[in-house]
Amino acid sequence: MRRRVILSTALASLPFVAAAQPARRVGVLIDLRQADSEARARVETIRAELVRQGWAAATVDVRYGESDPARMKEAAGELLALAPDVIIATGSAAVVALKNAGARMPVIFVIVIDPGGQGFVDSVAR
C-alpha cells in the first residue's frame, strides 16, 4: 500500500531526530476522525514503523483532529502539553495546528502537498 511506503520512508528519519538516544515519547497528530479506517491504518503503520526502527519502548500519544480546525487546534495543544520528543503529523492541517501552537520539538510530517509553498520548510532539500 502506498501510504505504508510514504510513512515508512518518513519515519526512517527517526534515528537522525533522536541523535544520541531514542525518543521516549512520540506524539502523533492525525487530521482525520478516529473512527475512519484510513486514520486507523495510519496509526497502525506508524506504530509498526516505530517498532521496526527500534523505538518499541516509546510511549505513543495519538490525537485526532476530526477534520475540524477547532479540534485540530485543541489536539495540537494537548500533544504539546505532553512534551513529546518528536511529533508525527499527517496532513497539512495538522502541521499548521502544530506550527500555530508553537511546537518547538522536531515534527515529521507526511501527506503534505508543497511543504515549501505552505511555509513548513525553507526548501524541499532541507
CSV table of N, CA, C and O in Angstrom, one decimal:
chain,number,residue,atom,x,y,z
A,1,MET,N,0.8,-1.2,0.0
A,1,MET,CA,0.0,0.0,0.0
A,1,MET,C,0.9,1.2,0.0
A,1,MET,O,1.9,1.3,0.7
A,2,ARG,N,0.5,2.2,-0.8
A,2,ARG,CA,1.3,3.4,-0.9
A,2,ARG,C,1.5,4.2,0.4
A,2,ARG,O,2.6,4.7,0.7
A,3,ARG,N,0.5,4.3,1.2
A,3,ARG,CA,0.6,5.1,2.4
A,3,ARG,C,1.6,4.5,3.3
A,3,ARG,O,2.3,5.2,4.0
A,4,ARG,N,1.8,3.1,3.3
A,4,ARG,CA,2.8,2.5,4.2
A,4,ARG,C,4.2,2.9,3.7
A,4,ARG,O,5.1,3.1,4.5
A,5,VAL,N,4.4,2.9,2.4
A,5,VAL,CA,5.7,3.3,1.9
A,5,VAL,C,6.0,4.7,2.3
A,5,VAL,O,7.1,5.0,2.7
A,6,ILE,N,5.1,5.6,2.1
A,6,ILE,CA,5.3,7.0,2.4
A,6,ILE,C,5.6,7.2,3.9
A,6,ILE,O,6.6,7.9,4.3
A,7,LEU,N,4.8,6.6,4.8
A,7,LEU,CA,5.0,6.7,6.2
A,7,LEU,C,6.3,6.1,6.6
A,7,LEU,O,7.1,6.6,7.4
A,8,SER,N,6.6,4.9,6.1
A,8,SER,CA,7.9,4.2,6.4
A,8,SER,C,9.1,5.0,6.0
A,8,SER,O,10.0,5.1,6.7
A,9,THR,N,9.0,5.6,4.8
A,9,THR,CA,10.1,6.5,4.3
A,9,THR,C,10.3,7.7,5.3
A,9,THR,O,11.4,8.0,5.6
A,10,ALA,N,9.2,8.3,5.6
A,10,ALA,CA,9.3,9.5,6.5
A,10,ALA,C,9.8,9.1,7.9
A,10,ALA,O,10.7,9.8,8.5
A,11,LEU,N,9.4,8.0,8.4
A,11,LEU,CA,9.8,7.6,9.7
A,11,LEU,C,11.2,7.0,9.8
A,11,LEU,O,11.8,6.9,10.8
A,12,ALA,N,11.8,6.7,8.6
A,12,ALA,CA,13.1,6.3,8.6
A,12,ALA,C,14.1,7.4,9.0
A,12,ALA,O,15.2,7.1,9.4
A,13,SER,N,13.6,8.6,9.1
A,13,SER,CA,14.4,9.7,9.6
A,13,SER,C,14.5,9.8,11.1
A,13,SER,O,15.3,10.6,11.7
A,14,LEU,N,13.8,8.9,11.8
A,14,LEU,CA,13.7,9.0,13.3
A,14,LEU,C,15.1,8.8,13.9
A,14,LEU,O,15.4,9.6,14.8
A,15,PRO,N,16.0,8.0,13.4
A,15,PRO,CA,17.3,7.9,14.1
A,15,PRO,C,18.1,9.2,14.0
A,15,PRO,O,18.8,9.5,14.9
A,16,PHE,N,17.9,10.0,13.0
A,16,PHE,CA,18.5,11.3,12.9
A,16,PHE,C,17.9,12.3,13.8
A,16,PHE,O,18.6,13.2,14.4
A,17,VAL,N,16.6,12.2,14.1
A,17,VAL,CA,16.0,13.1,15.0
A,17,VAL,C,16.4,12.9,16.4
A,17,VAL,O,16.7,13.7,17.2
A,18,ALA,N,16.6,11.6,16.8
A,18,ALA,CA,16.9,11.2,18.2
A,18,ALA,C,18.4,11.5,18.5
A,18,ALA,O,18.7,11.7,19.7
A,19,ALA,N,19.3,11.6,17.5
A,19,ALA,CA,20.7,11.8,17.7
A,19,ALA,C,21.2,10.7,18.7
A,19,ALA,O,21.3,9.5,18.3
A,20,ALA,N,21.6,11.0,19.9
A,20,ALA,CA,22.3,10.1,20.8
A,20,ALA,C,21.4,9.1,21.4
A,20,ALA,O,21.8,8.0,21.7
A,21,GLN,N,20.1,9.4,21.6
A,21,GLN,CA,19.2,8.4,22.3
A,21,GLN,C,17.9,8.5,21.6
A,21,GLN,O,17.4,9.5,21.1
A,22,PRO,N,17.2,7.3,21.7
A,22,PRO,CA,15.9,7.3,21.0
A,22,PRO,C,14.9,8.0,21.9
A,22,PRO,O,15.0,8.2,23.1
A,23,ALA,N,13.9,8.6,21.2
A,23,ALA,CA,12.8,9.3,21.9
A,23,ALA,C,12.1,8.4,22.8
A,23,ALA,O,11.9,7.2,22.6
A,24,ARG,N,11.7,8.9,23.9
A,24,ARG,CA,10.9,8.2,24.9
A,24,ARG,C,9.4,8.4,24.7
A,24,ARG,O,8.6,7.6,25.0
A,25,ARG,N,9.0,9.5,24.1
A,25,ARG,CA,7.6,9.9,23.9
A,25,ARG,C,7.4,10.4,22.5
A,25,ARG,O,8.1,11.3,22.1
A,26,VAL,N,6.5,9.8,21.8
A,26,VAL,CA,6.2,10.2,20.4
A,26,VAL,C,4.7,10.7,20.3
A,26,VAL,O,3.8,10.0,20.8
A,27,GLY,N,4.5,11.9,19.9
A,27,GLY,CA,3.2,12.4,19.7
A,27,GLY,C,2.8,12.2,18.2
A,27,GLY,O,3.6,12.3,17.3
A,28,VAL,N,1.5,11.9,18.0
A,28,VAL,CA,1.0,11.7,16.6
A,28,VAL,C,-0.3,12.5,16.5
A,28,VAL,O,-1.2,12.4,17.3
A,29,LEU,N,-0.3,13.4,15.5
A,29,LEU,CA,-1.5,14.2,15.3
A,29,LEU,C,-2.0,13.8,13.9
A,29,LEU,O,-1.4,14.0,12.9
A,30,ILE,N,-3.2,13.2,13.9
A,30,ILE,CA,-3.9,12.7,12.7
A,30,ILE,C,-5.0,13.7,12.4
A,30,ILE,O,-5.8,14.1,13.2
A,31,ASP,N,-5.0,14.1,11.1
A,31,ASP,CA,-6.0,15.1,10.7
A,31,ASP,C,-7.4,14.5,10.5
A,31,ASP,O,-8.3,15.3,10.2
A,32,LEU,N,-7.6,13.2,10.6
A,32,LEU,CA,-8.9,12.6,10.4
A,32,LEU,C,-9.6,12.3,11.6
A,32,LEU,O,-9.2,12.5,12.7
A,33,ARG,N,-10.9,11.7,11.5
A,33,ARG,CA,-11.7,11.2,12.6
A,33,ARG,C,-11.1,9.9,13.1
A,33,ARG,O,-10.7,9.1,12.3
A,34,GLN,N,-11.2,9.7,14.4
A,34,GLN,CA,-10.6,8.4,14.9
A,34,GLN,C,-11.3,7.2,14.4
A,34,GLN,O,-10.7,6.1,14.2
A,35,ALA,N,-12.6,7.3,14.0
A,35,ALA,CA,-13.3,6.1,13.5
A,35,ALA,C,-13.0,5.8,12.1
A,35,ALA,O,-13.4,4.7,11.6
A,36,ASP,N,-12.3,6.7,11.3
A,36,ASP,CA,-12.0,6.5,9.9
A,36,ASP,C,-11.0,5.3,9.8
A,36,ASP,O,-10.0,5.2,10.5
A,37,SER,N,-11.3,4.4,8.8
A,37,SER,CA,-10.4,3.3,8.6
A,37,SER,C,-9.0,3.8,8.1
A,37,SER,O,-8.0,3.2,8.5
A,38,GLU,N,-9.0,4.9,7.4
A,38,GLU,CA,-7.7,5.5,7.0
A,38,GLU,C,-6.9,6.0,8.2
A,38,GLU,O,-5.7,5.8,8.3
A,39,ALA,N,-7.5,6.6,9.2
A,39,ALA,CA,-6.9,7.0,10.4
A,39,ALA,C,-6.3,5.8,11.2
A,39,ALA,O,-5.1,5.9,11.6
A,40,ARG,N,-7.1,4.8,11.3
A,40,ARG,CA,-6.6,3.6,12.0
A,40,ARG,C,-5.4,3.0,11.2
A,40,ARG,O,-4.4,2.5,11.9
A,41,ALA,N,-5.5,3.0,9.9
A,41,ALA,CA,-4.4,2.4,9.1
A,41,ALA,C,-3.1,3.2,9.3
A,41,ALA,O,-2.0,2.7,9.4
A,42,ARG,N,-3.2,4.6,9.4
A,42,ARG,CA,-2.1,5.4,9.6
A,42,ARG,C,-1.4,5.1,10.9
A,42,ARG,O,-0.2,5.0,11.0
A,43,VAL,N,-2.2,5.0,12.0
A,43,VAL,CA,-1.7,4.8,13.3
A,43,VAL,C,-1.0,3.4,13.4
A,43,VAL,O,0.1,3.3,13.9
A,44,GLU,N,-1.6,2.4,12.8
A,44,GLU,CA,-1.1,1.1,12.7
A,44,GLU,C,0.3,1.1,12.0
A,44,GLU,O,1.3,0.5,12.5
A,45,THR,N,0.4,1.8,10.9
A,45,THR,CA,1.6,1.9,10.1
A,45,THR,C,2.7,2.6,11.0
A,45,THR,O,3.8,2.2,11.0
A,46,ILE,N,2.3,3.7,11.6
A,46,ILE,CA,3.3,4.5,12.4
A,46,ILE,C,3.8,3.6,13.6
A,46,ILE,O,5.0,3.5,13.8
A,47,ARG,N,2.9,2.9,14.3
A,47,ARG,CA,3.4,2.0,15.4
A,47,ARG,C,4.3,0.9,14.9
A,47,ARG,O,5.3,0.7,15.5
A,48,ALA,N,3.9,0.3,13.8
A,48,ALA,CA,4.8,-0.8,13.2
A,48,ALA,C,6.1,-0.2,12.8
A,48,ALA,O,7.1,-0.9,13.0
A,49,GLU,N,6.2,0.9,12.2
A,49,GLU,CA,7.4,1.5,11.8
A,49,GLU,C,8.3,1.9,13.0
A,49,GLU,O,9.5,1.8,12.9
A,50,LEU,N,7.7,2.4,14.0
A,50,LEU,CA,8.4,2.8,15.2
A,50,LEU,C,9.1,1.5,15.8
A,50,LEU,O,10.3,1.5,16.2
A,51,VAL,N,8.4,0.4,15.8
A,51,VAL,CA,9.0,-0.9,16.3
A,51,VAL,C,10.1,-1.3,15.4
A,51,VAL,O,11.2,-1.6,15.8
A,52,ARG,N,9.9,-1.2,14.1
A,52,ARG,CA,10.9,-1.6,13.1
A,52,ARG,C,12.2,-0.7,13.2
A,52,ARG,O,13.3,-1.2,13.0
A,53,GLN,N,12.0,0.6,13.6
A,53,GLN,CA,13.1,1.5,13.8
A,53,GLN,C,13.8,1.4,15.1
A,53,GLN,O,14.7,2.1,15.5
A,54,GLY,N,13.3,0.5,16.0
A,54,GLY,CA,13.9,0.3,17.3
A,54,GLY,C,13.3,1.1,18.4
A,54,GLY,O,13.9,1.3,19.5
A,55,TRP,N,12.1,1.7,18.2
A,55,TRP,CA,11.5,2.6,19.1
A,55,TRP,C,10.3,1.9,19.8
A,55,TRP,O,9.4,2.5,20.2
A,56,ALA,N,10.4,0.6,20.0
A,56,ALA,CA,9.3,-0.2,20.5
A,56,ALA,C,8.9,0.3,21.9
A,56,ALA,O,7.7,0.2,22.3
A,57,ALA,N,9.9,0.7,22.7
A,57,ALA,CA,9.6,1.1,24.1
A,57,ALA,C,9.0,2.6,24.2
A,57,ALA,O,8.6,3.0,25.3
A,58,ALA,N,9.0,3.3,23.1
A,58,ALA,CA,8.5,4.7,23.2
A,58,ALA,C,7.0,4.7,23.5
A,58,ALA,O,6.2,3.9,23.1
A,59,THR,N,6.6,5.7,24.3
A,59,THR,CA,5.2,5.9,24.5
A,59,THR,C,4.6,6.7,23.3
A,59,THR,O,5.2,7.7,22.9
A,60,VAL,N,3.5,6.3,22.8
A,60,VAL,CA,2.9,6.9,21.6
A,60,VAL,C,1.6,7.5,22.0
A,60,VAL,O,0.7,6.8,22.4
A,61,ASP,N,1.5,8.8,21.9
A,61,ASP,CA,0.3,9.5,22.2
A,61,ASP,C,-0.4,10.0,20.9
A,61,ASP,O,0.2,10.8,20.2
A,62,VAL,N,-1.6,9.5,20.7
A,62,VAL,CA,-2.2,9.8,19.4
A,62,VAL,C,-3.4,10.8,19.7
A,62,VAL,O,-4.2,10.5,20.6
A,63,ARG,N,-3.5,11.8,18.9
A,63,ARG,CA,-4.7,12.7,18.9
A,63,ARG,C,-5.2,12.9,17.5
A,63,ARG,O,-4.5,12.8,16.6
A,64,TYR,N,-6.5,13.1,17.5
A,64,TYR,CA,-7.2,13.1,16.2
A,64,TYR,C,-7.8,14.5,16.0
A,64,TYR,O,-8.5,15.0,17.0
A,65,GLY,N,-7.6,15.1,14.9
A,65,GLY,CA,-8.2,16.4,14.6
A,65,GLY,C,-9.6,16.4,14.1
A,65,GLY,O,-10.3,17.5,14.1
A,66,GLU,N,-10.1,15.2,13.9
A,66,GLU,CA,-11.6,15.0,13.5
A,66,GLU,C,-12.0,15.9,12.3
A,66,GLU,O,-13.2,16.2,12.1
A,67,SER,N,-11.0,16.2,11.4
A,67,SER,CA,-11.3,17.1,10.2
A,67,SER,C,-12.0,18.4,10.6
A,67,SER,O,-12.8,18.9,9.8
A,68,ASP,N,-11.7,18.9,11.8
A,68,ASP,CA,-12.3,20.1,12.3
A,68,ASP,C,-11.1,21.0,12.8
A,68,ASP,O,-10.4,20.7,13.7
A,69,PRO,N,-11.0,22.3,12.2
A,69,PRO,CA,-10.0,23.2,12.7
A,69,PRO,C,-9.9,23.4,14.2
A,69,PRO,O,-8.8,23.5,14.7
A,70,ALA,N,-11.0,23.6,14.8
A,70,ALA,CA,-11.1,23.9,16.2
A,70,ALA,C,-10.5,22.7,17.0
A,70,ALA,O,-9.8,22.8,18.0
A,71,ARG,N,-11.0,21.5,16.6
A,71,ARG,CA,-10.5,20.3,17.3
A,71,ARG,C,-9.0,20.0,17.0
A,71,ARG,O,-8.3,19.6,17.9
A,72,MET,N,-8.6,20.4,15.8
A,72,MET,CA,-7.2,20.2,15.4
A,72,MET,C,-6.3,21.1,16.3
A,72,MET,O,-5.3,20.7,16.9
A,73,LYS,N,-6.7,22.3,16.6
A,73,LYS,CA,-6.0,23.2,17.4
A,73,LYS,C,-5.9,22.7,18.9
A,73,LYS,O,-4.9,22.7,19.5
A,74,GLU,N,-7.1,22.2,19.4
A,74,GLU,CA,-7.1,21.6,20.7
A,74,GLU,C,-6.2,20.4,20.8
A,74,GLU,O,-5.5,20.2,21.8
A,75,ALA,N,-6.3,19.5,19.8
A,75,ALA,CA,-5.5,18.3,19.8
A,75,ALA,C,-4.0,18.6,19.8
A,75,ALA,O,-3.2,18.0,20.5
A,76,ALA,N,-3.6,19.7,19.0
A,76,ALA,CA,-2.2,20.1,19.0
A,76,ALA,C,-1.7,20.6,20.3
A,76,ALA,O,-0.6,20.2,20.8
A,77,GLY,N,-2.6,21.3,21.0
A,77,GLY,CA,-2.3,21.8,22.3
A,77,GLY,C,-2.1,20.7,23.3
A,77,GLY,O,-1.2,20.7,24.2
A,78,GLU,N,-3.0,19.7,23.2
A,78,GLU,CA,-2.9,18.5,24.1
A,78,GLU,C,-1.6,17.8,23.9
A,78,GLU,O,-0.9,17.4,24.9
A,79,LEU,N,-1.2,17.6,22.7
A,79,LEU,CA,0.1,16.9,22.4
A,79,LEU,C,1.3,17.7,22.9
A,79,LEU,O,2.2,17.2,23.5
A,80,LEU,N,1.3,19.0,22.7
A,80,LEU,CA,2.4,19.8,23.1
A,80,LEU,C,2.5,19.8,24.7
A,80,LEU,O,3.6,19.9,25.2
A,81,ALA,N,1.4,19.8,25.3
A,81,ALA,CA,1.4,19.7,26.8
A,81,ALA,C,2.1,18.5,27.3
A,81,ALA,O,2.6,18.5,28.4
A,82,LEU,N,2.1,17.4,26.5
A,82,LEU,CA,2.7,16.1,26.9
A,82,LEU,C,4.2,16.2,26.7
A,82,LEU,O,4.9,15.3,27.2
A,83,ALA,N,4.7,17.2,26.1
A,83,ALA,CA,6.2,17.4,25.8
A,83,ALA,C,6.8,16.2,25.1
A,83,ALA,O,7.8,15.6,25.7
A,84,PRO,N,6.3,15.7,24.0
A,84,PRO,CA,6.9,14.6,23.3
A,84,PRO,C,8.3,15.0,22.8
A,84,PRO,O,8.6,16.1,22.6
A,85,ASP,N,9.1,14.0,22.5
A,85,ASP,CA,10.4,14.2,22.0
A,85,ASP,C,10.4,14.5,20.5
A,85,ASP,O,11.2,15.2,19.9
A,86,VAL,N,9.3,14.0,19.8
A,86,VAL,CA,9.1,14.2,18.4
A,86,VAL,C,7.6,14.1,18.2
A,86,VAL,O,6.9,13.4,18.9
A,87,ILE,N,7.1,14.8,17.1
A,87,ILE,CA,5.7,14.7,16.7
A,87,ILE,C,5.6,14.2,15.3
A,87,ILE,O,6.4,14.7,14.4
A,88,ILE,N,4.7,13.3,15.0
A,88,ILE,CA,4.4,12.9,13.6
A,88,ILE,C,3.1,13.5,13.3
A,88,ILE,O,2.1,13.2,14.0
A,89,ALA,N,3.0,14.3,12.2
A,89,ALA,CA,1.8,14.9,11.8
A,89,ALA,C,1.4,14.4,10.4
A,89,ALA,O,2.2,14.3,9.5
A,90,THR,N,0.1,14.1,10.3
A,90,THR,CA,-0.4,13.7,9.0
A,90,THR,C,-1.3,14.7,8.4
A,90,THR,O,-2.3,15.1,9.1
A,91,GLY,N,-1.0,15.3,7.3
A,91,GLY,CA,-1.8,16.3,6.7
A,91,GLY,C,-1.4,17.7,7.0
A,91,GLY,O,-0.8,18.0,8.0
A,92,SER,N,-1.7,18.6,6.0
A,92,SER,CA,-1.3,20.0,6.2
A,92,SER,C,-2.0,20.7,7.4
A,92,SER,O,-1.4,21.5,8.1
A,93,ALA,N,-3.2,20.3,7.6
A,93,ALA,CA,-4.0,20.9,8.8
A,93,ALA,C,-3.3,20.6,10.1
A,93,ALA,O,-3.2,21.5,11.0
A,94,ALA,N,-2.8,19.4,10.2
A,94,ALA,CA,-2.1,19.0,11.5
A,94,ALA,C,-0.8,19.8,11.6
A,94,ALA,O,-0.5,20.3,12.7
A,95,VAL,N,0.0,20.0,10.5
A,95,VAL,CA,1.2,20.8,10.6
A,95,VAL,C,0.9,22.2,10.9
A,95,VAL,O,1.6,22.8,11.8
A,96,VAL,N,-0.1,22.8,10.3
A,96,VAL,CA,-0.5,24.2,10.6
A,96,VAL,C,-0.9,24.3,12.1
A,96,VAL,O,-0.4,25.3,12.8
A,97,ALA,N,-1.6,23.4,12.6
A,97,ALA,CA,-2.1,23.5,14.0
A,97,ALA,C,-0.9,23.4,15.0
A,97,ALA,O,-0.8,24.2,15.9
A,98,LEU,N,0.1,22.6,14.7
A,98,LEU,CA,1.3,22.5,15.5
A,98,LEU,C,2.1,23.7,15.4
A,98,LEU,O,2.6,24.2,16.4
A,99,LYS,N,2.3,24.2,14.2
A,99,LYS,CA,3.1,25.4,14.0
A,99,LYS,C,2.4,26.6,14.7
A,99,LYS,O,3.1,27.4,15.4
A,100,ASN,N,1.1,26.8,14.6
A,100,ASN,CA,0.4,27.8,15.3
A,100,ASN,C,0.4,27.7,16.8
A,100,ASN,O,0.4,28.7,17.6
A,101,ALA,N,0.5,26.4,17.3
A,101,ALA,CA,0.6,26.2,18.7
A,101,ALA,C,2.0,26.4,19.3
A,101,ALA,O,2.2,26.3,20.5
A,102,GLY,N,2.9,26.6,18.4
A,102,GLY,CA,4.3,26.9,18.9
A,102,GLY,C,5.2,25.7,19.1
A,102,GLY,O,6.0,25.7,20.0
A,103,ALA,N,5.0,24.6,18.4
A,103,ALA,CA,5.8,23.4,18.5
A,103,ALA,C,7.2,23.7,18.4
A,103,ALA,O,7.7,24.4,17.4
A,104,ARG,N,8.0,23.3,19.3
A,104,ARG,CA,9.5,23.5,19.3
A,104,ARG,C,10.3,22.3,19.1
A,104,ARG,O,11.5,22.3,18.9
A,105,MET,N,9.6,21.1,19.2
A,105,MET,CA,10.3,19.8,19.0
A,105,MET,C,10.3,19.5,17.5
A,105,MET,O,9.5,20.1,16.8
A,106,PRO,N,11.0,18.5,17.1
A,106,PRO,CA,11.0,18.1,15.7
A,106,PRO,C,9.6,17.6,15.3
A,106,PRO,O,9.0,16.9,16.1
A,107,VAL,N,9.2,17.9,14.1
A,107,VAL,CA,7.9,17.5,13.6
A,107,VAL,C,8.2,16.8,12.3
A,107,VAL,O,8.7,17.4,11.3
A,108,ILE,N,7.8,15.5,12.2
A,108,ILE,CA,7.9,14.7,11.0
A,108,ILE,C,6.5,14.8,10.4
A,108,ILE,O,5.6,14.4,11.0
A,109,PHE,N,6.4,15.2,9.1
A,109,PHE,CA,5.1,15.3,8.5
A,109,PHE,C,5.0,14.5,7.3
A,109,PHE,O,6.0,14.4,6.5
A,110,VAL,N,3.8,14.0,7.0
A,110,VAL,CA,3.6,13.2,5.8
A,110,VAL,C,2.2,13.6,5.3
A,110,VAL,O,1.4,14.3,6.0
A,111,ILE,N,2.0,13.3,4.0
A,111,ILE,CA,0.7,13.6,3.3
A,111,ILE,C,0.5,15.1,3.3
A,111,ILE,O,-0.6,15.6,3.7
A,112,VAL,N,1.5,15.8,2.9
A,112,VAL,CA,1.5,17.3,2.8
A,112,VAL,C,1.9,17.6,1.4
A,112,VAL,O,3.0,17.2,0.9
A,113,ILE,N,1.1,18.4,0.7
A,113,ILE,CA,1.5,18.9,-0.6
A,113,ILE,C,2.2,20.2,-0.6
A,113,ILE,O,1.7,21.1,0.1
A,114,ASP,N,3.3,20.4,-1.2
A,114,ASP,CA,4.0,21.6,-1.3
A,114,ASP,C,4.4,22.2,0.0
A,114,ASP,O,4.0,23.3,0.4
A,115,PRO,N,5.2,21.5,0.8
A,115,PRO,CA,5.6,22.0,2.1
A,115,PRO,C,6.4,23.3,2.1
A,115,PRO,O,6.2,24.1,3.0
A,116,GLY,N,7.1,23.5,1.0
A,116,GLY,CA,7.9,24.8,0.9
A,116,GLY,C,6.9,25.9,0.6
A,116,GLY,O,7.0,27.0,1.2
A,117,GLY,N,5.9,25.7,-0.3
A,117,GLY,CA,4.9,26.7,-0.6
A,117,GLY,C,4.0,27.1,0.6
A,117,GLY,O,3.5,28.2,0.7
A,118,GLN,N,3.8,26.1,1.5
A,118,GLN,CA,3.0,26.3,2.6
A,118,GLN,C,3.8,26.9,3.8
A,118,GLN,O,3.2,27.2,4.9
A,119,GLY,N,5.1,27.1,3.6
A,119,GLY,CA,5.9,27.7,4.7
A,119,GLY,C,6.3,26.7,5.8
A,119,GLY,O,6.8,27.1,6.8
A,120,PHE,N,6.2,25.4,5.6
A,120,PHE,CA,6.6,24.4,6.6
A,120,PHE,C,8.1,24.2,6.6
A,120,PHE,O,8.7,23.9,7.7
A,121,VAL,N,8.8,24.4,5.5
A,121,VAL,CA,10.2,24.2,5.4
A,121,VAL,C,10.8,25.3,4.5
A,121,VAL,O,10.1,25.9,3.7
A,122,ASP,N,12.1,25.6,4.7
A,122,ASP,CA,12.7,26.6,3.9
A,122,ASP,C,12.9,26.2,2.4
A,122,ASP,O,12.7,26.9,1.5
A,123,SER,N,13.2,24.9,2.3
A,123,SER,CA,13.3,24.3,0.9
A,123,SER,C,13.1,22.8,1.1
A,123,SER,O,13.3,22.2,2.1
A,124,VAL,N,12.7,22.1,0.0
A,124,VAL,CA,12.5,20.7,0.0
A,124,VAL,C,13.8,20.0,0.3
A,124,VAL,O,13.8,18.9,0.9
A,125,ALA,N,14.9,20.5,-0.2
A,125,ALA,CA,16.2,19.9,0.1
A,125,ALA,C,16.6,19.9,1.6
A,125,ALA,O,17.3,19.0,2.0
A,126,ARG,N,16.1,20.8,2.3
A,126,ARG,CA,16.4,20.9,3.8
A,126,ARG,C,15.2,20.4,4.5
A,126,ARG,O,15.1,20.4,5.7
